[in-house]
Short mmCIF file of C-alpha atoms and ligand atoms in Angstrom, two decimals:
data_model
loop_
_atom_site.label_atom_id
_atom_site.label_comp_id
_atom_site.label_asym_id
_atom_site.label_seq_id
_atom_site.Cartn_x
_atom_site.Cartn_y
_atom_site.Cartn_z
CA MET A 1 14.28 12.54 6.50
CA LYS A 2 11.85 12.59 9.42
CA LEU A 3 11.36 8.85 9.91
CA LYS A 4 13.57 6.85 12.28
CA PHE A 5 14.58 3.24 11.75
CA ASP A 6 15.58 1.00 14.65
CA TYR A 7 17.11 -2.32 13.62
CA ASN A 8 18.69 -3.25 16.94
CA ASN A 9 16.34 -6.18 17.47
CA MET A 10 17.30 -7.76 14.17
CA MET A 11 20.85 -8.27 15.42
CA ARG A 12 22.62 -11.02 17.38
CA ASP A 13 23.49 -8.65 20.26
CA ALA A 14 19.79 -8.29 21.02
CA ILE A 15 18.17 -11.60 20.05
CA GLY A 16 21.01 -14.11 20.16
CA LYS A 17 21.38 -16.69 17.42
CA GLN A 18 18.09 -15.65 15.79
CA GLY A 19 19.74 -12.34 14.91
CA LEU A 20 22.25 -11.30 12.31
CA GLU A 21 25.94 -10.95 13.14
CA GLU A 22 27.34 -7.47 12.59
CA SER A 23 30.00 -9.02 10.34
CA ALA A 24 27.26 -10.00 7.85
CA PHE A 25 27.23 -6.44 6.50
CA ASP A 26 30.89 -6.81 5.49
CA LYS A 27 30.58 -10.42 4.41
CA HIS A 28 27.79 -9.52 1.96
CA ALA A 29 29.09 -6.07 1.04
CA LYS A 30 29.57 -7.00 -2.63
CA ASP A 31 26.02 -8.34 -3.02
CA ILE A 32 24.55 -5.34 -1.21
CA GLN A 33 26.47 -2.96 -3.45
CA ALA A 34 25.48 -4.84 -6.60
CA ALA A 35 21.79 -4.64 -5.63
CA PHE A 36 22.13 -0.97 -4.73
CA GLN A 37 23.78 -0.23 -8.08
CA THR A 38 21.14 -2.14 -10.06
CA VAL A 39 18.40 -0.03 -8.52
CA MET A 40 20.36 3.22 -8.89
CA ASP A 41 21.28 2.50 -12.52
CA ASN A 42 17.61 2.03 -13.39
CA ARG A 43 16.25 5.05 -11.54
CA GLY A 44 13.71 6.77 -13.77
CA LYS A 45 14.09 4.13 -16.47
CA GLY A 46 12.03 1.11 -17.54
CA TRP A 47 9.84 -0.06 -14.67
CA GLN A 48 11.55 2.33 -12.28
CA GLU A 49 9.85 5.48 -13.52
CA TRP A 50 8.21 5.66 -10.08
CA CYS A 51 11.59 6.75 -8.66
CA ASP A 52 11.23 10.13 -10.39
CA LEU A 53 7.61 10.85 -9.45
CA PRO A 54 8.46 13.13 -6.51
CA PHE A 55 10.52 15.31 -8.84
CA ASN A 56 8.86 15.50 -12.24
CA GLN A 57 5.18 16.26 -11.76
CA ASN A 58 5.07 20.02 -10.98
CA GLU A 59 2.98 20.94 -13.98
CA ILE A 60 0.45 18.13 -13.72
CA VAL A 61 0.11 18.69 -9.97
CA GLU A 62 -0.88 22.34 -10.51
CA GLU A 63 -3.51 21.35 -13.08
CA MET A 64 -4.75 18.54 -10.86
CA LEU A 65 -5.07 20.74 -7.80
CA ALA A 66 -7.21 23.14 -9.79
CA TYR A 67 -9.43 20.58 -11.56
CA CYS A 68 -9.76 18.06 -8.73
CA GLY A 69 -10.06 20.83 -6.14
CA GLU A 70 -13.23 21.97 -7.93
CA ILE A 71 -14.60 18.42 -7.93
CA GLY A 72 -13.82 18.25 -4.21
CA LYS A 73 -15.98 21.32 -3.62
CA LYS A 74 -18.95 19.93 -5.61
CA ALA A 75 -18.87 16.30 -4.54
CA ASP A 76 -20.57 14.81 -1.52
CA SER A 77 -19.01 11.39 -2.26
CA PHE A 78 -15.91 10.45 -4.19
CA VAL A 79 -15.71 6.85 -5.33
CA VAL A 80 -12.54 5.13 -6.48
CA LEU A 81 -13.13 2.12 -8.73
CA GLY A 82 -9.92 0.12 -8.98
CA ILE A 83 -8.16 -2.93 -7.61
CA GLY A 84 -4.69 -3.92 -6.36
CA GLY A 85 -2.21 -1.15 -7.03
CA SER A 86 -5.03 0.99 -8.37
CA ALA A 87 -6.77 1.00 -4.98
CA LEU A 88 -4.46 0.19 -2.10
CA GLY A 89 -2.23 3.29 -2.31
CA PRO A 90 -5.18 5.72 -2.41
CA LEU A 91 -6.83 3.81 0.46
CA ALA A 92 -3.67 3.73 2.62
CA VAL A 93 -2.90 7.42 2.24
CA ALA A 94 -6.45 8.70 2.58
CA SER A 95 -7.00 6.53 5.67
CA ALA A 96 -3.80 7.88 7.20
CA LEU A 97 -4.64 11.52 6.63
CA LEU A 98 -8.41 11.89 6.83
CA HIS A 99 -10.44 11.89 10.04
CA LEU A 100 -10.68 8.29 11.25
CA HIS A 101 -14.48 8.39 10.88
CA HIS A 102 -14.38 10.71 7.89
CA ASN A 103 -17.46 9.37 6.11
CA GLU A 104 -19.58 9.51 9.26
CA LEU A 105 -18.76 13.14 10.06
CA PRO A 106 -21.70 15.51 9.62
CA ALA A 107 -21.36 17.56 6.42
CA SER A 108 -20.70 20.72 8.45
CA LYS A 109 -17.56 19.18 9.98
CA ARG A 110 -16.38 17.20 6.96
CA LYS A 111 -14.03 19.28 4.86
CA ALA A 112 -13.92 16.88 1.92
CA PRO A 113 -16.24 14.46 0.13
CA LYS A 114 -16.89 11.06 1.63
CA LEU A 115 -14.49 8.49 0.19
CA TYR A 116 -15.33 4.99 -1.00
CA VAL A 117 -12.63 2.74 -2.42
CA GLU A 118 -14.42 -0.07 -4.22
CA ASP A 119 -11.86 -2.79 -4.87
CA ASN A 120 -14.03 -5.85 -5.23
CA VAL A 121 -16.75 -7.22 -7.47
CA ASP A 122 -18.98 -8.51 -4.72
CA PRO A 123 -22.47 -7.72 -6.07
CA GLU A 124 -23.77 -7.01 -2.56
CA ARG A 125 -21.07 -4.42 -2.03
CA MET A 126 -21.86 -2.71 -5.33
CA ALA A 127 -25.55 -2.58 -4.42
CA ALA A 128 -24.67 -1.30 -0.95
CA LEU A 129 -22.65 1.52 -2.51
CA PHE A 130 -25.66 2.65 -4.52
CA ASP A 131 -27.68 2.59 -1.30
CA VAL A 132 -25.40 5.12 0.42
CA ILE A 133 -24.39 7.54 -2.33
CA ASP A 134 -26.45 10.11 -4.18
CA LEU A 135 -25.50 9.90 -7.86
CA LYS A 136 -26.25 13.60 -8.33
CA THR A 137 -23.46 14.57 -5.95
CA ALA A 138 -21.14 11.59 -6.36
CA TYR A 139 -18.01 11.70 -8.53
CA PHE A 140 -16.08 8.65 -9.70
CA ASN A 141 -12.43 7.93 -10.41
CA VAL A 142 -12.01 4.80 -12.53
CA ILE A 143 -8.41 3.70 -12.13
CA THR A 144 -6.80 0.97 -14.17
CA LYS A 145 -3.32 1.17 -15.61
CA SER A 146 -3.97 -1.53 -18.19
CA GLY A 147 -7.48 -0.35 -18.90
CA GLU A 148 -8.43 -4.01 -19.21
CA THR A 149 -9.01 -5.31 -15.70
CA SER A 150 -12.32 -7.20 -15.57
CA GLU A 151 -13.17 -6.09 -12.04
CA THR A 152 -12.75 -2.39 -12.72
CA LEU A 153 -14.36 -2.49 -16.16
CA SER A 154 -17.40 -4.30 -14.80
CA GLN A 155 -17.77 -1.77 -11.98
CA PHE A 156 -17.44 1.02 -14.50
CA LEU A 157 -20.10 -0.40 -16.84
CA ILE A 158 -22.63 -0.76 -14.03
CA LEU A 159 -21.85 2.69 -12.71
CA TYR A 160 -21.94 4.50 -16.04
CA LYS A 161 -25.36 3.08 -16.87
CA ALA A 162 -26.68 4.11 -13.44
CA LEU A 163 -25.21 7.60 -13.82
CA LYS A 164 -26.68 8.07 -17.30
CA ASP A 165 -30.09 6.89 -16.06
CA ALA A 166 -29.96 9.29 -13.14
CA LEU A 167 -28.38 12.36 -14.71
CA GLY A 168 -28.61 12.03 -18.48
CA GLU A 169 -25.63 11.30 -20.70
CA GLU A 170 -23.96 14.71 -20.83
CA GLU A 171 -24.10 15.33 -17.08
CA ALA A 172 -23.03 11.73 -16.30
CA LYS A 173 -19.78 12.24 -18.23
CA LYS A 174 -18.82 15.14 -15.99
CA HIS A 175 -18.93 12.85 -12.96
CA ILE A 176 -16.21 10.53 -14.20
CA ILE A 177 -12.43 10.84 -14.10
CA VAL A 178 -10.41 8.09 -15.71
CA THR A 179 -6.83 7.30 -14.70
CA THR A 180 -5.19 4.95 -17.17
CA THR A 181 -2.35 4.52 -19.68
CA ILE A 182 -2.69 7.20 -22.33
CA GLY A 183 -3.20 5.74 -25.80
CA LYS A 184 -3.68 2.14 -24.71
CA GLY A 185 -6.40 -0.20 -23.52
CA THR A 186 -10.16 -0.56 -23.56
CA LEU A 187 -10.84 2.07 -20.91
CA TYR A 188 -8.68 4.68 -22.64
CA ARG A 189 -10.50 4.13 -25.93
CA LEU A 190 -13.84 4.42 -24.20
CA ALA A 191 -12.81 7.50 -22.23
CA GLU A 192 -11.64 9.23 -25.40
CA LYS A 193 -14.85 8.37 -27.20
CA GLU A 194 -17.09 9.50 -24.36
CA GLY A 195 -15.01 12.58 -23.57
CA PHE A 196 -14.21 11.81 -19.91
CA LYS A 197 -11.49 13.70 -18.08
CA ILE A 198 -8.35 11.51 -18.33
CA TYR A 199 -5.16 11.41 -16.28
CA GLY A 200 -2.25 9.27 -17.41
CA VAL A 201 -0.23 6.55 -15.71
CA GLY A 202 3.37 6.46 -16.97
CA ALA A 203 4.33 3.42 -19.03
CA GLY A 204 7.05 2.54 -16.50
CA VAL A 205 4.95 3.01 -13.37
CA GLY A 206 3.58 -0.37 -12.30
CA GLY A 207 0.31 -0.61 -10.37
CA ARG A 208 1.79 -1.21 -6.91
CA PHE A 209 4.38 1.54 -7.47
CA SER A 210 1.82 4.07 -8.71
CA VAL A 211 0.54 5.78 -5.56
CA LEU A 212 2.60 8.93 -6.20
CA CYS A 213 1.34 9.40 -9.78
CA PRO A 214 -2.23 10.45 -10.69
CA VAL A 215 -3.46 7.05 -9.44
CA GLY A 216 -3.08 8.43 -5.93
CA LEU A 217 -2.73 12.15 -6.51
CA VAL A 218 -6.15 12.62 -8.16
CA PRO A 219 -8.09 11.27 -5.16
CA PHE A 220 -5.78 13.10 -2.75
CA ALA A 221 -6.35 16.41 -4.58
CA VAL A 222 -10.13 15.86 -4.56
CA LEU A 223 -9.95 15.15 -0.83
CA GLY A 224 -7.98 18.33 -0.18
CA LEU A 225 -4.84 16.55 1.04
CA ASP A 226 -1.53 18.36 0.71
CA VAL A 227 -0.22 16.67 -2.42
CA LYS A 228 2.91 18.83 -2.56
CA ALA A 229 3.88 17.92 1.00
CA LEU A 230 3.34 14.22 0.21
CA LEU A 231 5.71 14.50 -2.76
CA LYS A 232 8.17 16.53 -0.68
CA GLY A 233 8.32 13.73 1.89
CA ALA A 234 8.73 11.15 -0.88
CA ALA A 235 11.58 13.22 -2.35
CA ALA A 236 13.38 13.40 1.01
CA MET A 237 13.17 9.63 1.37
CA ALA A 238 14.26 9.06 -2.24
CA GLU A 239 17.38 11.08 -1.52
CA ALA A 240 18.09 9.04 1.62
CA CYS A 241 17.85 5.95 -0.58
CA TYR A 242 20.59 7.21 -2.92
CA ILE A 243 23.18 6.64 -0.17
CA GLY A 244 25.38 3.63 -0.87
CA ASP A 245 26.13 2.87 2.79
CA VAL A 246 23.90 0.04 4.08
CA ARG A 247 24.10 1.42 7.62
CA LYS A 248 22.79 4.80 6.48
CA ASN A 249 20.31 4.03 3.71
CA PRO A 250 17.13 2.87 5.50
CA ALA A 251 15.60 0.98 2.57
CA LEU A 252 18.85 -0.78 1.63
CA ASN A 253 19.40 -1.65 5.28
CA SER A 254 16.01 -3.24 5.88
CA ALA A 255 15.95 -4.94 2.48
CA PHE A 256 19.21 -6.65 3.42
CA LEU A 257 18.00 -7.55 6.92
CA GLN A 258 14.75 -8.99 5.56
CA VAL A 259 16.50 -11.00 2.84
CA MET A 260 18.97 -12.37 5.38
CA ALA A 261 16.14 -13.18 7.78
CA MET A 262 14.23 -14.87 4.98
CA GLN A 263 17.21 -16.96 4.02
CA SER A 264 17.48 -18.14 7.62
CA GLY A 265 13.87 -19.36 7.60
CA LYS A 266 11.98 -16.22 8.61
CA ASN A 267 9.66 -16.38 5.70
CA ILE A 268 6.90 -14.19 7.11
CA SER A 269 7.11 -10.42 7.35
CA VAL A 270 4.49 -8.94 9.65
CA LEU A 271 3.78 -5.22 9.43
CA MET A 272 2.21 -4.02 12.65
CA PRO A 273 1.22 -0.35 12.79
CA TYR A 274 0.48 1.00 16.27
CA ALA A 275 -1.94 3.62 14.94
CA ASP A 276 -5.35 3.11 13.38
CA SER A 277 -4.50 5.78 10.83
CA LEU A 278 -1.78 3.49 9.46
CA LYS A 279 -3.86 0.31 9.40
CA PHE A 280 -4.25 0.28 5.62
CA MET A 281 -0.56 1.04 5.15
CA ALA A 282 -0.14 -2.63 6.01
CA ASP A 283 -2.40 -3.60 3.08
CA PHE A 284 -0.35 -1.40 0.77
CA TYR A 285 2.87 -2.99 2.04
CA CYS A 286 1.50 -6.53 1.78
CA GLN A 287 0.66 -6.12 -1.91
CA LEU A 288 3.97 -4.44 -2.71
CA TRP A 289 6.05 -7.09 -0.94
CA ALA A 290 4.01 -10.10 -2.08
CA GLU A 291 3.51 -9.28 -5.75
CA SER A 292 7.02 -7.93 -6.20
CA LEU A 293 9.02 -10.64 -4.45
CA GLY A 294 6.90 -13.76 -4.95
CA LYS A 295 8.47 -15.16 -8.10
CA ALA A 296 9.03 -18.60 -9.63
CA GLU A 297 12.13 -17.65 -11.61
CA ASP A 298 15.12 -15.40 -11.18
CA ILE A 299 16.29 -13.02 -13.91
CA ASN A 300 18.35 -15.81 -15.49
CA GLY A 301 15.35 -18.11 -15.80
CA LYS A 302 16.42 -20.36 -12.91
CA THR A 303 13.57 -21.78 -10.85
CA VAL A 304 13.73 -20.18 -7.41
CA HIS A 305 10.18 -19.96 -6.01
CA THR A 306 11.21 -17.13 -3.78
CA GLY A 307 9.41 -14.49 -1.71
CA GLN A 308 8.64 -13.66 1.88
CA THR A 309 4.98 -13.80 2.89
CA PRO A 310 3.74 -10.46 4.21
CA ALA A 311 1.12 -10.33 6.93
CA LYS A 312 -0.76 -7.47 8.51
CA SER A 313 -1.43 -6.93 12.13
CA LEU A 314 -2.67 -3.94 14.14
CA GLY A 315 -1.31 -2.76 17.46
CA VAL A 316 -2.67 -2.95 20.07
CA THR A 317 -5.72 -4.85 18.77
CA ASP A 318 -3.76 -7.86 17.57
CA GLN A 319 -1.77 -8.13 20.80
CA HIS A 320 -4.94 -9.91 21.91
CA SER A 321 -5.02 -12.08 18.80
CA GLN A 322 -1.65 -12.63 17.10
CA VAL A 323 1.16 -11.73 19.49
CA GLN A 324 1.00 -15.05 21.38
CA LEU A 325 1.98 -16.73 18.10
CA TYR A 326 4.66 -14.16 17.32
CA THR A 327 6.24 -14.62 20.75
CA GLU A 328 6.07 -18.39 21.20
CA GLY A 329 5.33 -19.93 17.81
CA PRO A 330 7.86 -20.86 15.13
CA PHE A 331 10.88 -18.62 14.58
CA ASP A 332 9.61 -17.81 11.10
CA LYS A 333 8.71 -14.13 11.33
CA VAL A 334 10.09 -10.63 11.31
CA VAL A 335 7.73 -8.17 12.96
CA THR A 336 8.02 -4.56 11.78
CA PHE A 337 6.35 -2.04 14.05
CA LEU A 338 5.13 1.28 12.72
CA ALA A 339 5.30 3.67 15.67
CA VAL A 340 3.99 7.23 15.99
CA ASP A 341 5.67 9.60 18.46
CA GLU A 342 3.01 12.31 18.59
CA PHE A 343 -0.61 11.51 17.86
CA ARG A 344 -2.79 14.28 16.45
CA THR A 345 -4.89 14.36 19.58
CA THR A 346 -4.48 13.53 23.26
CA GLN A 347 -6.88 11.44 25.31
CA VAL A 348 -6.37 11.74 29.05
CA ILE A 349 -7.54 8.70 30.98
CA THR A 350 -10.01 10.31 33.37
CA ASP A 351 -9.24 10.40 37.07
CA ASP A 352 -12.74 9.81 38.39
CA LYS A 353 -12.54 9.76 42.20
CA ALA A 354 -15.91 7.99 42.37
CA ILE A 355 -14.66 4.98 40.47
CA ASP A 356 -12.06 2.81 42.07
CA ALA A 357 -10.67 1.01 39.09
CA GLY A 358 -7.47 1.06 37.14
CA GLU A 359 -5.47 3.12 39.67
CA PHE A 360 -2.33 2.66 37.57
CA LEU A 361 -4.06 4.09 34.52
CA LYS A 362 -5.31 7.30 36.07
CA ASN A 363 -3.88 10.56 34.78
CA HIS A 364 -2.01 8.79 32.03
CA THR A 365 -3.00 9.32 28.43
CA MET A 366 -4.02 6.84 25.76
CA ASN A 367 -1.05 8.24 23.87
CA GLU A 368 1.27 6.96 26.60
CA LEU A 369 -0.64 3.69 26.80
CA ILE A 370 -0.44 2.79 23.10
CA ASN A 371 3.28 3.54 22.96
CA ALA A 372 3.95 1.72 26.24
CA GLU A 373 2.13 -1.31 24.82
CA ARG A 374 4.20 -1.18 21.65
CA LYS A 375 7.43 -0.97 23.61
CA ALA A 376 6.23 -3.76 25.90
CA THR A 377 5.50 -5.99 22.87
CA GLU A 378 8.90 -5.13 21.43
CA PHE A 379 10.47 -6.05 24.77
CA ALA A 380 8.56 -9.34 24.92
CA LEU A 381 9.60 -10.24 21.38
CA ARG A 382 13.22 -9.39 22.04
CA LYS A 383 13.18 -11.44 25.25
CA ALA A 384 11.77 -14.38 23.27
CA GLN A 385 14.54 -13.83 20.69
CA ARG A 386 12.14 -12.78 17.92
CA ALA A 387 13.41 -10.58 15.11
CA ASN A 388 11.73 -7.21 15.08
CA PHE A 389 12.24 -3.78 13.65
CA THR A 390 10.70 -0.36 14.38
CA ILE A 391 9.96 2.51 12.01
CA THR A 392 8.93 5.67 13.85
CA LEU A 393 6.95 8.53 12.33
CA PRO A 394 7.25 11.69 14.43
CA THR A 395 3.61 12.31 13.55
CA VAL A 396 1.29 11.25 10.73
CA THR A 397 1.32 13.99 8.09
CA GLU A 398 1.47 14.16 4.32
CA GLU A 399 5.23 14.54 4.54
CA THR A 400 5.89 11.55 6.78
CA VAL A 401 3.42 9.40 4.84
CA GLY A 402 5.22 10.39 1.61
CA GLU A 403 8.50 9.28 3.19
CA LEU A 404 7.01 5.98 4.29
CA LEU A 405 5.58 5.16 0.85
CA MET A 406 8.89 5.87 -0.87
CA TYR A 407 10.77 3.87 1.75
CA PHE A 408 8.55 0.80 1.14
CA MET A 409 8.99 1.08 -2.63
CA TYR A 410 12.78 1.38 -2.44
CA GLU A 411 13.00 -1.37 0.17
CA THR A 412 11.08 -3.66 -2.21
CA ALA A 413 13.25 -2.71 -5.18
CA PHE A 414 16.47 -3.36 -3.23
CA ALA A 415 15.17 -6.67 -1.87
CA GLY A 416 14.16 -7.78 -5.38
CA ALA A 417 17.62 -6.91 -6.69
CA MET A 418 19.23 -8.87 -3.85
CA LEU A 419 17.05 -11.86 -4.76
CA HIS A 420 17.98 -11.45 -8.47
CA ILE A 421 14.36 -11.46 -9.56
CA ASP A 422 12.18 -9.23 -11.70
CA THR A 423 10.57 -7.12 -8.99
CA PHE A 424 8.22 -5.34 -11.35
CA ASN A 425 6.34 -8.09 -13.19
CA GLN A 426 3.44 -10.22 -11.93
CA PRO A 427 3.06 -13.25 -14.21
CA GLY A 428 1.02 -15.10 -11.60
CA VAL A 429 -1.60 -12.34 -11.51
CA GLU A 430 -1.67 -12.04 -15.28
CA GLU A 431 -2.42 -15.74 -15.61
CA GLY A 432 -5.52 -15.34 -13.45
CA LYS A 433 -6.61 -12.25 -15.40
CA LYS A 434 -6.37 -14.19 -18.70
CA ALA A 435 -8.28 -17.17 -17.27
CA THR A 436 -11.06 -14.79 -16.17
CA PHE A 437 -11.29 -13.33 -19.69
CA ALA A 438 -11.51 -16.86 -21.09
CA MET A 439 -14.23 -17.93 -18.66
CA LEU A 440 -16.29 -14.87 -19.56
CA GLY A 441 -15.92 -15.70 -23.26
CA ARG A 442 -13.70 -12.78 -24.32
CA VAL A 443 -12.65 -13.02 -27.96
CA GLY A 444 -9.00 -13.99 -28.33
CA TYR A 445 -8.93 -16.19 -25.21
CA GLU A 446 -10.30 -19.39 -26.82
CA GLU A 447 -7.00 -21.26 -26.39
CA LYS A 448 -6.92 -20.35 -22.71
CA MET A 449 -10.43 -21.78 -22.32
CA LYS A 450 -9.32 -25.01 -23.96
CA GLU A 451 -6.42 -25.18 -21.50
CA ILE A 452 -8.82 -24.63 -18.59
CA ASN A 453 -11.17 -27.31 -19.87
CA ALA A 454 -8.32 -29.75 -20.32
CA ALA A 455 -7.59 -29.71 -16.58
CA PRO A 456 -8.27 -33.02 -14.79
CA LYS A 457 -11.91 -33.62 -13.86
CA LEU A 458 -12.64 -32.58 -10.29
CA GLU A 459 -14.31 -35.30 -8.29
CA LYS A 460 -13.39 -34.83 -4.67
CA PHE A 461 -16.34 -33.05 -3.10
CA ILE A 462 -18.20 -33.48 0.14
CA ILE A 463 -21.77 -32.37 -0.29
O1 PA5 B 1 0.61 -4.03 -9.07
C1 PA5 B 1 -0.01 -4.39 -10.04
O2 PA5 B 1 0.44 -4.24 -11.19
C2 PA5 B 1 -1.39 -4.99 -9.92
O3 PA5 B 1 -1.75 -5.23 -8.60
C3 PA5 B 1 -2.43 -4.07 -10.56
O4 PA5 B 1 -2.40 -2.84 -9.90
C4 PA5 B 1 -3.82 -4.66 -10.50
O5 PA5 B 1 -3.84 -5.95 -11.04
C5 PA5 B 1 -4.80 -3.78 -11.25
O6 PA5 B 1 -4.37 -3.57 -12.55
P1 PA5 B 1 -4.87 -2.36 -13.42
O7 PA5 B 1 -4.44 -1.11 -12.76
O8 PA5 B 1 -4.27 -2.55 -14.75
O9 PA5 B 1 -6.36 -2.46 -13.44
#
């Protein structure tokens, strides 16, 4: 394991009564062990198929590297159509590992196609996409585990028509890769009929836990990222998560600390990367934590309305926006910093003798500055007795990103088990999906429409 986890500032020694007493680990040992065992017992089974993804995809990875590698060579743009778990993992990983202005690089310097992750149905955004891509050299990955999601299906229908108009039917088909559940759903049926290239999402791999299956791996292979190193990192973290000792297993440790913090009123978990490359990792984390832990009922059907609200923040940018609140506002947050030891480039702050400004900055590097600012924020939070936690990546690579993804997924699974909830369902999201089908007149959703229409009349408007 290459990542380091620093939980000092979650503890009473560092932040006084806002922190956890060391004895809490022993006091709750039984509950921690029970949660650990639940997750371990289900590894590779049911909705925990994601646990095995670093270990069981050798064959498909080879095929994918060959097929998607060819697409990567031909494509000028690669467009992901998907939403939620079918978009945020690909976006987080690609943003971490590609050039920070990848799409703007001149073609001679860009080693992979431009990437667009289209995870909304804003008509202006769809039109804007068509303004910037050339359909002749654009390839599309339609990702939906269920194969039924209105947003993704609508994007697909618009796109397929445009592609057929531009390229003719036979050529259009070659520009589409579908990632969905094999044998199930509208998109699968369509893909089979039309003869698109299809990759499968395992039955027990939920959307937000799917980044290490073809949902993420197909785009990564097209973009020329080192898929094997990503899985290697994920495997190393998975093995670290098999350790039963809460002081040694990073995901078990932070799941426990977060659950304890939450139960003492810290109901907001802020993820604050100090690296632009990791900015979208916070979006990935927010979905994972929110959709997995925000539940009305526990596994016994008892009403609990539990969950900790995730929030994203970016260091140092949000030091000038959010940190005032984190330091002096309510004691309702845990701030998790994502730190990077070695950035992939160094920027020396120029010592220009002609300019007499910023004497203290001269001859330092931006690398030193960003890490000094992170440590300074950590210091300020600790001084103000605010719970905080630091995860350090030695550098941002496929391997460390793979570790981080697996860590977040195990942390979520352990936290869900500690809260005695079903971590892997999302009844709240499903309800909205069904209501959308009803409002668009989908056959079979007539009762849902009646329910919607039976809602009290809305009268309170200011116009
Ligand atoms: O985590 C989840 O299950 C959800 O966020 C889904 O990923 C999201 O709703 C999209 O679903 P689908 O992949 O079926 O289109």
